[in-house]
Amino acid sequence: MGSQPQSLRDVLSENDLLWLAGEQAFHSGREFHAAQKYVFNGANATALQGFVTDISSSYSVDIKLLANGDIQYSCECPAGRVELFCSHCVCCALAWLDETFDATDLWTDARAAISEIDEAHNLRSQLRACLQQVDRYELVEIILDWARRDPAHAHELMDSQRLSRFLQHSN
Ligand SMILES: [Zn+2]
């Protein structure tokens, strides 16, 4: 009586997560959570569905409290596919613990948000691959051209720690 868990909160304390995931996955999951690498597709008192953006991909995570009190979980990543409680599960569980979900909470659609994150990530990778092939002189011209069209960011670049550190080094 009353011993059956009613909410994921009853079965996903930080200690539970550490036990389920093991130390390594727990710590990686905590880093993803701290860096806010997740979005919820939906959550309520007994279930959550979310996405975690790892270094190169987004993985879909599901965690559910079953009627018998067991936890059912899945993640699309390699560890998740062999049924480990992976770092992405830890991240989503920690994010869930931050909020107060009850049985009436609605599921929201966050797929658009995650595809925006992916797009920005892909653009950055493509741009890096291109810029790495450009010689130094050409690179300077590209940045100057960009600075002419975006003076505000050009000023920011002049003032940036990164640039001033480099200039001190070369003097
Ligand atoms: Zn995973």
XYZ file of N, CA and C and ligand atoms in Angstrom:
514
model
N 0.839 -1.218 0.000
C 0.000 0.000 0.000
C 0.866 1.256 0.000
N 0.712 2.006 -1.037
C 1.458 3.250 -1.109
C 2.937 3.061 -1.405
N 3.391 1.825 -1.523
C 4.808 1.601 -1.780
C 5.126 1.631 -3.273
N 4.094 1.467 -4.101
C 4.295 1.482 -5.546
C 4.675 2.889 -6.005
N 5.777 3.024 -6.800
C 6.141 4.360 -7.251
C 5.062 4.992 -8.142
N 4.787 6.256 -7.922
C 3.747 6.973 -8.653
C 4.333 7.889 -9.728
N 5.600 8.181 -9.580
C 6.219 9.186 -10.432
C 7.651 8.752 -10.722
N 8.187 9.210 -11.829
C 9.593 8.928 -12.130
C 10.498 9.436 -11.021
N 10.013 10.465 -10.299
C 10.802 11.028 -9.203
C 11.100 9.970 -8.117
N 10.192 8.998 -7.987
C 10.375 7.964 -6.960
C 11.458 6.941 -7.330
N 11.800 6.909 -8.619
C 12.757 5.873 -9.047
C 14.005 6.432 -9.733
N 14.051 7.754 -9.933
C 15.188 8.339 -10.652
C 15.929 9.398 -9.838
N 16.202 9.109 -8.590
C 17.037 10.042 -7.829
C 18.438 10.003 -8.436
N 19.276 10.960 -8.086
C 20.639 10.960 -8.636
C 21.373 9.666 -8.275
N 21.118 9.138 -7.081
C 21.736 7.862 -6.697
C 21.243 6.707 -7.562
N 19.931 6.713 -7.853
C 19.380 5.688 -8.754
C 20.069 5.769 -10.112
N 20.242 7.006 -10.596
C 20.837 7.198 -11.925
C 22.283 6.705 -11.955
N 22.999 7.017 -10.901
C 24.390 6.576 -10.799
C 24.452 5.050 -10.815
N 23.538 4.436 -10.098
C 23.489 2.977 -10.020
C 23.119 2.375 -11.369
N 22.115 2.964 -12.035
C 21.650 2.457 -13.331
C 22.695 2.608 -14.426
N 23.363 3.763 -14.440
C 24.207 4.120 -15.580
C 25.672 3.738 -15.372
N 26.096 3.657 -14.126
C 27.522 3.501 -13.857
C 28.166 4.880 -13.870
N 29.354 4.933 -13.298
C 29.967 6.234 -13.048
C 30.237 7.031 -14.324
N 30.771 6.323 -15.348
C 31.198 7.036 -16.559
C 30.017 7.662 -17.301
N 28.983 6.855 -17.557
C 27.813 7.370 -18.273
C 27.106 8.435 -17.435
N 27.107 8.243 -16.125
C 26.470 9.226 -15.257
C 27.165 10.582 -15.398
N 28.491 10.578 -15.373
C 29.212 11.854 -15.457
C 29.066 12.507 -16.828
N 29.115 11.704 -17.910
C 28.894 12.294 -19.242
C 27.488 12.871 -19.331
N 26.520 12.127 -18.798
C 25.138 12.592 -18.830
C 24.972 13.899 -18.086
N 25.700 14.011 -16.984
C 25.624 15.238 -16.192
C 26.210 16.423 -16.973
N 27.255 16.128 -17.770
C 27.834 17.193 -18.599
C 26.866 17.632 -19.701
N 26.215 16.666 -20.364
C 25.221 17.019 -21.388
C 24.116 17.873 -20.768
N 23.719 17.489 -19.576
C 22.649 18.212 -18.894
C 23.089 19.634 -18.567
N 24.309 19.774 -18.018
C 24.814 21.098 -17.646
C 24.964 21.985 -18.882
N 25.327 21.380 -20.011
C 25.509 22.151 -21.243
C 24.185 22.327 -22.003
N 23.097 21.847 -21.401
C 21.750 21.953 -21.983
C 21.678 21.396 -23.395
N 22.222 20.200 -23.561
C 22.250 19.568 -24.881
C 20.984 18.764 -25.165
N 19.878 19.103 -24.516
C 18.676 18.291 -24.664
C 17.466 19.160 -24.987
N 16.467 18.543 -25.591
C 15.132 19.130 -25.636
C 14.143 18.020 -25.330
N 13.043 18.382 -24.690
C 11.989 17.413 -24.444
C 11.010 17.420 -25.602
N 10.660 16.244 -26.028
C 9.563 16.137 -26.969
C 8.262 16.127 -26.174
N 8.348 15.653 -24.955
C 7.190 15.644 -24.081
C 7.527 14.945 -22.791
N 6.777 15.257 -21.759
C 7.025 14.605 -20.479
C 5.807 14.758 -19.592
N 5.605 13.771 -18.746
C 4.610 13.915 -17.690
C 5.159 13.196 -16.460
N 4.293 12.865 -15.513
C 4.782 12.313 -14.248
C 5.474 10.964 -14.415
N 5.058 10.191 -15.421
C 5.570 8.823 -15.507
C 6.329 8.511 -16.794
N 6.473 9.486 -17.663
C 7.168 9.210 -18.919
C 7.831 10.464 -19.450
N 8.921 10.242 -20.164
C 9.537 11.380 -20.846
C 10.070 10.920 -22.186
N 10.089 11.851 -23.103
C 10.656 11.591 -24.410
C 11.459 12.823 -24.776
N 12.709 12.627 -25.151
C 13.528 13.784 -25.463
C 14.601 13.459 -26.477
N 15.381 14.487 -26.821
C 16.519 14.321 -27.720
C 17.742 14.891 -27.033
N 18.861 14.218 -27.204
C 20.121 14.750 -26.690
C 21.073 14.891 -27.871
N 21.686 16.061 -27.988
C 22.649 16.278 -29.060
C 24.043 16.012 -28.523
N 24.605 14.911 -29.002
C 25.951 14.506 -28.626
C 26.918 15.282 -29.531
N 28.184 14.894 -29.565
C 29.166 15.609 -30.370
C 28.737 15.683 -31.838
N 28.230 14.587 -32.377
C 27.923 14.599 -33.805
C 26.489 14.222 -34.173
N 25.720 13.699 -33.262
C 24.359 13.284 -33.614
C 23.375 13.614 -32.508
N 22.089 13.552 -32.862
C 21.046 13.655 -31.839
C 20.441 12.283 -31.651
N 20.188 11.956 -30.402
C 19.608 10.666 -30.096
C 18.279 10.860 -29.400
N 17.326 10.021 -29.771
C 16.010 10.057 -29.168
C 15.987 9.140 -27.944
N 15.495 9.677 -26.841
C 15.486 8.946 -25.559
C 14.040 8.793 -25.069
N 13.704 7.618 -24.601
C 12.405 7.375 -23.960
C 12.623 6.748 -22.598
N 11.958 7.277 -21.592
C 11.997 6.648 -20.266
C 10.564 6.612 -19.737
N 10.199 5.464 -19.205
C 8.813 5.303 -18.779
C 8.762 4.499 -17.490
N 7.884 4.908 -16.590
C 7.632 4.129 -15.380
C 6.477 3.169 -15.675
N 6.737 1.870 -15.560
C 5.686 0.888 -15.845
C 4.788 0.692 -14.625
N 3.615 0.121 -14.858
C 2.639 -0.070 -13.784
C 3.206 -0.918 -12.644
N 4.109 -1.852 -12.962
C 4.677 -2.703 -11.910
C 5.845 -2.040 -11.163
N 6.151 -0.766 -11.518
C 7.205 -0.053 -10.809
C 8.571 -0.136 -11.483
N 8.676 -0.949 -12.549
C 9.947 -1.021 -13.281
C 10.118 0.203 -14.189
N 11.378 0.454 -14.531
C 11.650 1.539 -15.473
C 11.945 0.932 -16.834
N 11.285 1.460 -17.846
C 11.602 1.043 -19.206
C 12.321 2.204 -19.875
N 13.438 1.937 -20.534
C 14.172 3.040 -21.157
C 14.746 2.606 -22.488
N 14.930 3.592 -23.358
C 15.596 3.288 -24.623
C 16.266 4.537 -25.160
N 17.342 4.334 -25.893
C 18.034 5.425 -26.566
C 18.560 4.872 -27.880
N 18.626 5.730 -28.887
C 19.050 5.287 -30.230
C 20.565 5.122 -30.372
N 21.319 5.539 -29.357
C 22.788 5.518 -29.509
C 23.316 4.081 -29.403
N 24.599 3.858 -29.753
C 25.151 2.493 -29.700
C 25.000 1.836 -28.319
N 25.237 2.591 -27.249
C 25.089 2.014 -25.902
C 23.629 1.693 -25.616
N 22.748 2.615 -26.024
C 21.318 2.413 -25.812
C 20.792 1.197 -26.554
N 21.359 0.950 -27.743
C 20.898 -0.178 -28.554
C 21.223 -1.520 -27.906
N 22.238 -1.550 -27.032
C 22.473 -2.789 -26.285
C 21.886 -2.675 -24.873
N 20.868 -1.808 -24.757
C 20.029 -1.693 -23.562
C 20.757 -1.204 -22.321
N 21.817 -0.419 -22.538
C 22.451 0.218 -21.387
C 21.703 1.506 -21.057
N 21.699 1.873 -19.800
C 21.159 3.165 -19.383
C 22.294 4.167 -19.644
N 22.257 4.793 -20.825
C 23.408 5.550 -21.330
C 23.417 6.985 -20.804
N 24.453 7.723 -21.191
C 24.602 9.119 -20.772
C 23.425 9.987 -21.234
N 22.827 9.625 -22.397
C 21.695 10.417 -22.909
C 20.459 10.219 -22.038
N 20.283 8.977 -21.560
C 19.190 8.715 -20.611
C 19.419 9.504 -19.319
N 20.669 9.517 -18.854
C 20.991 10.261 -17.626
C 20.670 11.744 -17.822
N 21.089 12.290 -18.970
C 20.861 13.707 -19.253
C 19.366 14.034 -19.202
N 18.550 13.225 -19.886
C 17.107 13.491 -19.925
C 16.476 13.313 -18.542
N 16.937 12.321 -17.807
C 16.391 12.104 -16.463
C 16.716 13.297 -15.556
N 17.935 13.804 -15.646
C 18.312 14.963 -14.821
C 17.482 16.193 -15.220
N 17.269 16.344 -16.527
C 16.458 17.470 -17.004
C 15.029 17.340 -16.490
N 14.543 16.101 -16.491
C 13.184 15.851 -16.003
C 13.095 16.205 -14.512
N 14.140 15.851 -13.756
C 14.137 16.126 -12.308
C 14.119 17.630 -12.008
N 14.617 18.445 -12.968
C 14.602 19.909 -12.789
C 13.191 20.486 -12.788
N 12.271 19.780 -13.425
C 10.931 20.321 -13.629
C 9.951 19.614 -12.707
N 8.744 20.168 -12.633
C 7.695 19.453 -11.918
C 6.629 19.047 -12.915
N 6.649 17.787 -13.304
C 5.649 17.296 -14.241
C 4.582 16.537 -13.460
N 3.352 16.712 -13.823
C 2.327 15.857 -13.232
C 1.573 15.139 -14.342
N 0.620 14.317 -13.946
C -0.043 13.422 -14.896
C -0.782 14.175 -16.001
N -1.096 15.448 -15.781
C -1.882 16.180 -16.767
C -1.021 16.948 -17.766
N 0.307 16.911 -17.585
C 1.149 17.664 -18.507
C 1.009 17.153 -19.936
N 1.021 18.084 -20.866
C 0.859 17.733 -22.265
C 2.207 17.487 -22.915
N 2.166 16.709 -23.966
C 3.379 16.475 -24.747
C 3.504 17.588 -25.779
N 4.708 18.107 -25.898
C 4.919 19.169 -26.885
C 5.834 18.649 -27.979
N 5.823 19.306 -29.090
C 6.652 18.840 -30.199
C 7.902 19.691 -30.329
N 9.031 19.083 -30.066
C 10.281 19.834 -30.087
C 11.170 19.445 -31.258
N 10.610 18.724 -32.211
C 11.437 18.280 -33.333
C 12.017 19.451 -34.120
N 11.245 20.514 -34.259
C 11.727 21.684 -34.996
C 12.951 22.276 -34.307
N 12.899 22.348 -32.979
C 14.019 22.915 -32.222
C 15.282 22.102 -32.431
N 15.151 20.781 -32.399
C 16.353 19.955 -32.535
C 16.901 20.040 -33.948
N 16.043 20.179 -34.958
C 16.588 20.232 -36.310
C 17.321 21.555 -36.531
N 16.902 22.609 -35.825
C 17.658 23.864 -35.893
C 19.055 23.708 -35.298
N 19.141 23.010 -34.169
C 20.442 22.764 -33.550
C 21.326 21.989 -34.530
N 20.750 20.951 -35.154
C 21.497 20.135 -36.116
C 21.982 20.949 -37.295
N 21.098 21.822 -37.812
C 21.459 22.636 -38.969
C 22.637 23.541 -38.663
N 22.589 24.195 -37.500
C 23.680 25.086 -37.107
C 24.973 24.286 -36.976
N 24.857 23.097 -36.431
C 26.016 22.240 -36.227
C 26.626 21.827 -37.570
N 25.753 21.440 -38.521
C 26.222 21.033 -39.847
C 26.886 22.174 -40.585
N 26.279 23.361 -40.493
C 26.842 24.530 -41.161
C 28.249 24.809 -40.630
N 28.392 24.734 -39.327
C 29.680 24.973 -38.697
C 30.742 23.974 -39.190
N 30.338 22.685 -39.269
C 31.275 21.657 -39.741
C 31.672 21.887 -41.191
N 30.681 22.236 -42.025
C 30.966 22.471 -43.444
C 31.887 23.663 -43.620
N 31.585 24.711 -42.844
C 32.377 25.936 -42.939
C 33.820 25.668 -42.508
N 33.961 24.907 -41.423
C 35.306 24.588 -40.948
C 36.085 23.826 -42.023
N 35.434 22.834 -42.631
C 36.097 22.025 -43.665
C 36.549 22.903 -44.832
N 35.723 23.870 -45.216
C 36.091 24.778 -46.318
C 37.243 25.686 -45.908
N 37.108 26.321 -44.741
C 38.109 27.316 -44.324
C 39.489 26.694 -44.133
N 39.485 25.405 -43.743
C 40.776 24.748 -43.536
C 41.560 24.587 -44.832
N 40.849 24.688 -45.961
C 41.530 24.527 -47.254
C 42.000 25.846 -47.847
N 41.537 26.953 -47.243
C 41.864 28.266 -47.795
C 43.220 28.719 -47.244
N 44.061 29.332 -48.102
C 45.354 29.760 -47.566
C 45.199 31.020 -46.707
N 46.245 31.330 -45.974
C 46.181 32.330 -44.927
C 45.815 33.723 -45.469
N 46.427 34.092 -46.586
C 46.174 35.408 -47.169
C 44.701 35.535 -47.542
N 44.189 34.495 -48.190
C 42.795 34.488 -48.639
C 41.850 34.539 -47.438
N 42.250 33.856 -46.364
C 41.441 33.808 -45.145
C 41.310 35.206 -44.536
N 42.424 35.946 -44.520
C 42.409 37.315 -44.011
C 41.457 38.169 -44.846
N 41.505 38.009 -46.153
C 40.615 38.780 -47.034
C 39.147 38.435 -46.774
N 38.891 37.153 -46.565
C 37.510 36.712 -46.300
C 37.001 37.357 -45.005
N 37.856 37.367 -43.972
C 37.436 37.932 -42.685
C 37.243 39.447 -42.802
N 38.142 40.113 -43.537
C 38.009 41.568 -43.717
C 36.733 41.913 -44.476
N 36.428 41.092 -45.451
C 35.224 41.301 -46.243
C 33.984 41.141 -45.362
N 34.046 40.120 -44.527
C 32.948 39.861 -43.584
C 32.841 41.010 -42.578
N 34.007 41.519 -42.117
C 34.030 42.607 -41.133
C 33.418 43.886 -41.698
N 33.637 44.136 -43.003
C 33.094 45.331 -43.646
C 31.561 45.296 -43.614
N 31.008 44.086 -43.771
C 29.549 43.962 -43.791
C 28.962 43.835 -42.391
N 29.798 43.537 -41.411
C 29.287 43.308 -40.060
C 30.213 43.975 -39.031
N 30.222 45.344 -39.028
C 31.174 46.067 -38.173
C 31.020 45.727 -36.681
N 29.814 45.482 -36.241
C 29.597 45.203 -34.813
C 30.381 43.963 -34.385
N 30.265 42.904 -35.197
C 30.999 41.689 -34.861
C 32.494 41.855 -35.070
N 32.861 42.727 -36.006
C 34.282 42.991 -36.241
C 34.908 43.640 -35.006
N 34.180 44.575 -34.404
C 34.664 45.199 -33.165
C 34.798 44.166 -32.056
N 33.821 43.289 -31.981
C 33.856 42.232 -30.980
C 35.097 41.352 -31.166
N 35.389 41.071 -32.432
C 36.552 40.240 -32.739
C 37.842 40.943 -32.313
N 37.942 42.262 -32.593
C 39.125 43.035 -32.202
C 39.335 42.997 -30.692
N 38.197 43.033 -29.962
C 38.281 43.070 -28.500
C 38.379 41.686 -27.872
N 38.297 40.665 -28.704
C 38.170 39.327 -28.106
C 39.465 38.876 -27.435
N 39.286 38.149 -26.363
C 40.391 37.559 -25.594
C 41.269 36.687 -26.480
N 40.615 35.982 -27.360
C 41.296 35.014 -28.192
C 42.335 35.703 -29.076
N 41.898 36.800 -29.676
C 42.779 37.530 -30.576
C 43.899 38.211 -29.802
N 43.552 38.826 -28.665
C 44.579 39.570 -27.931
C 45.627 38.620 -27.348
N 45.191 37.419 -26.956
C 46.142 36.435 -26.460
C 47.149 36.073 -27.536
N 46.636 35.920 -28.755
C 47.472 35.533 -29.880
C 48.469 36.661 -30.215
N 47.975 37.915 -30.172
C 48.836 39.060 -30.510
C 49.957 39.212 -29.499
N 49.656 39.012 -28.215
C 50.694 39.077 -27.181
C 51.776 38.038 -27.440
N 51.316 36.864 -27.887
C 52.232 35.763 -28.156
C 53.199 36.082 -29.264
N 52.693 36.720 -30.308
C 53.529 36.934 -31.497
C 54.389 38.187 -31.398
N 54.175 38.985 -30.322
C 55.014 40.185 -30.166
C 56.372 39.895 -29.524
Zn 22.206 7.047 -25.584
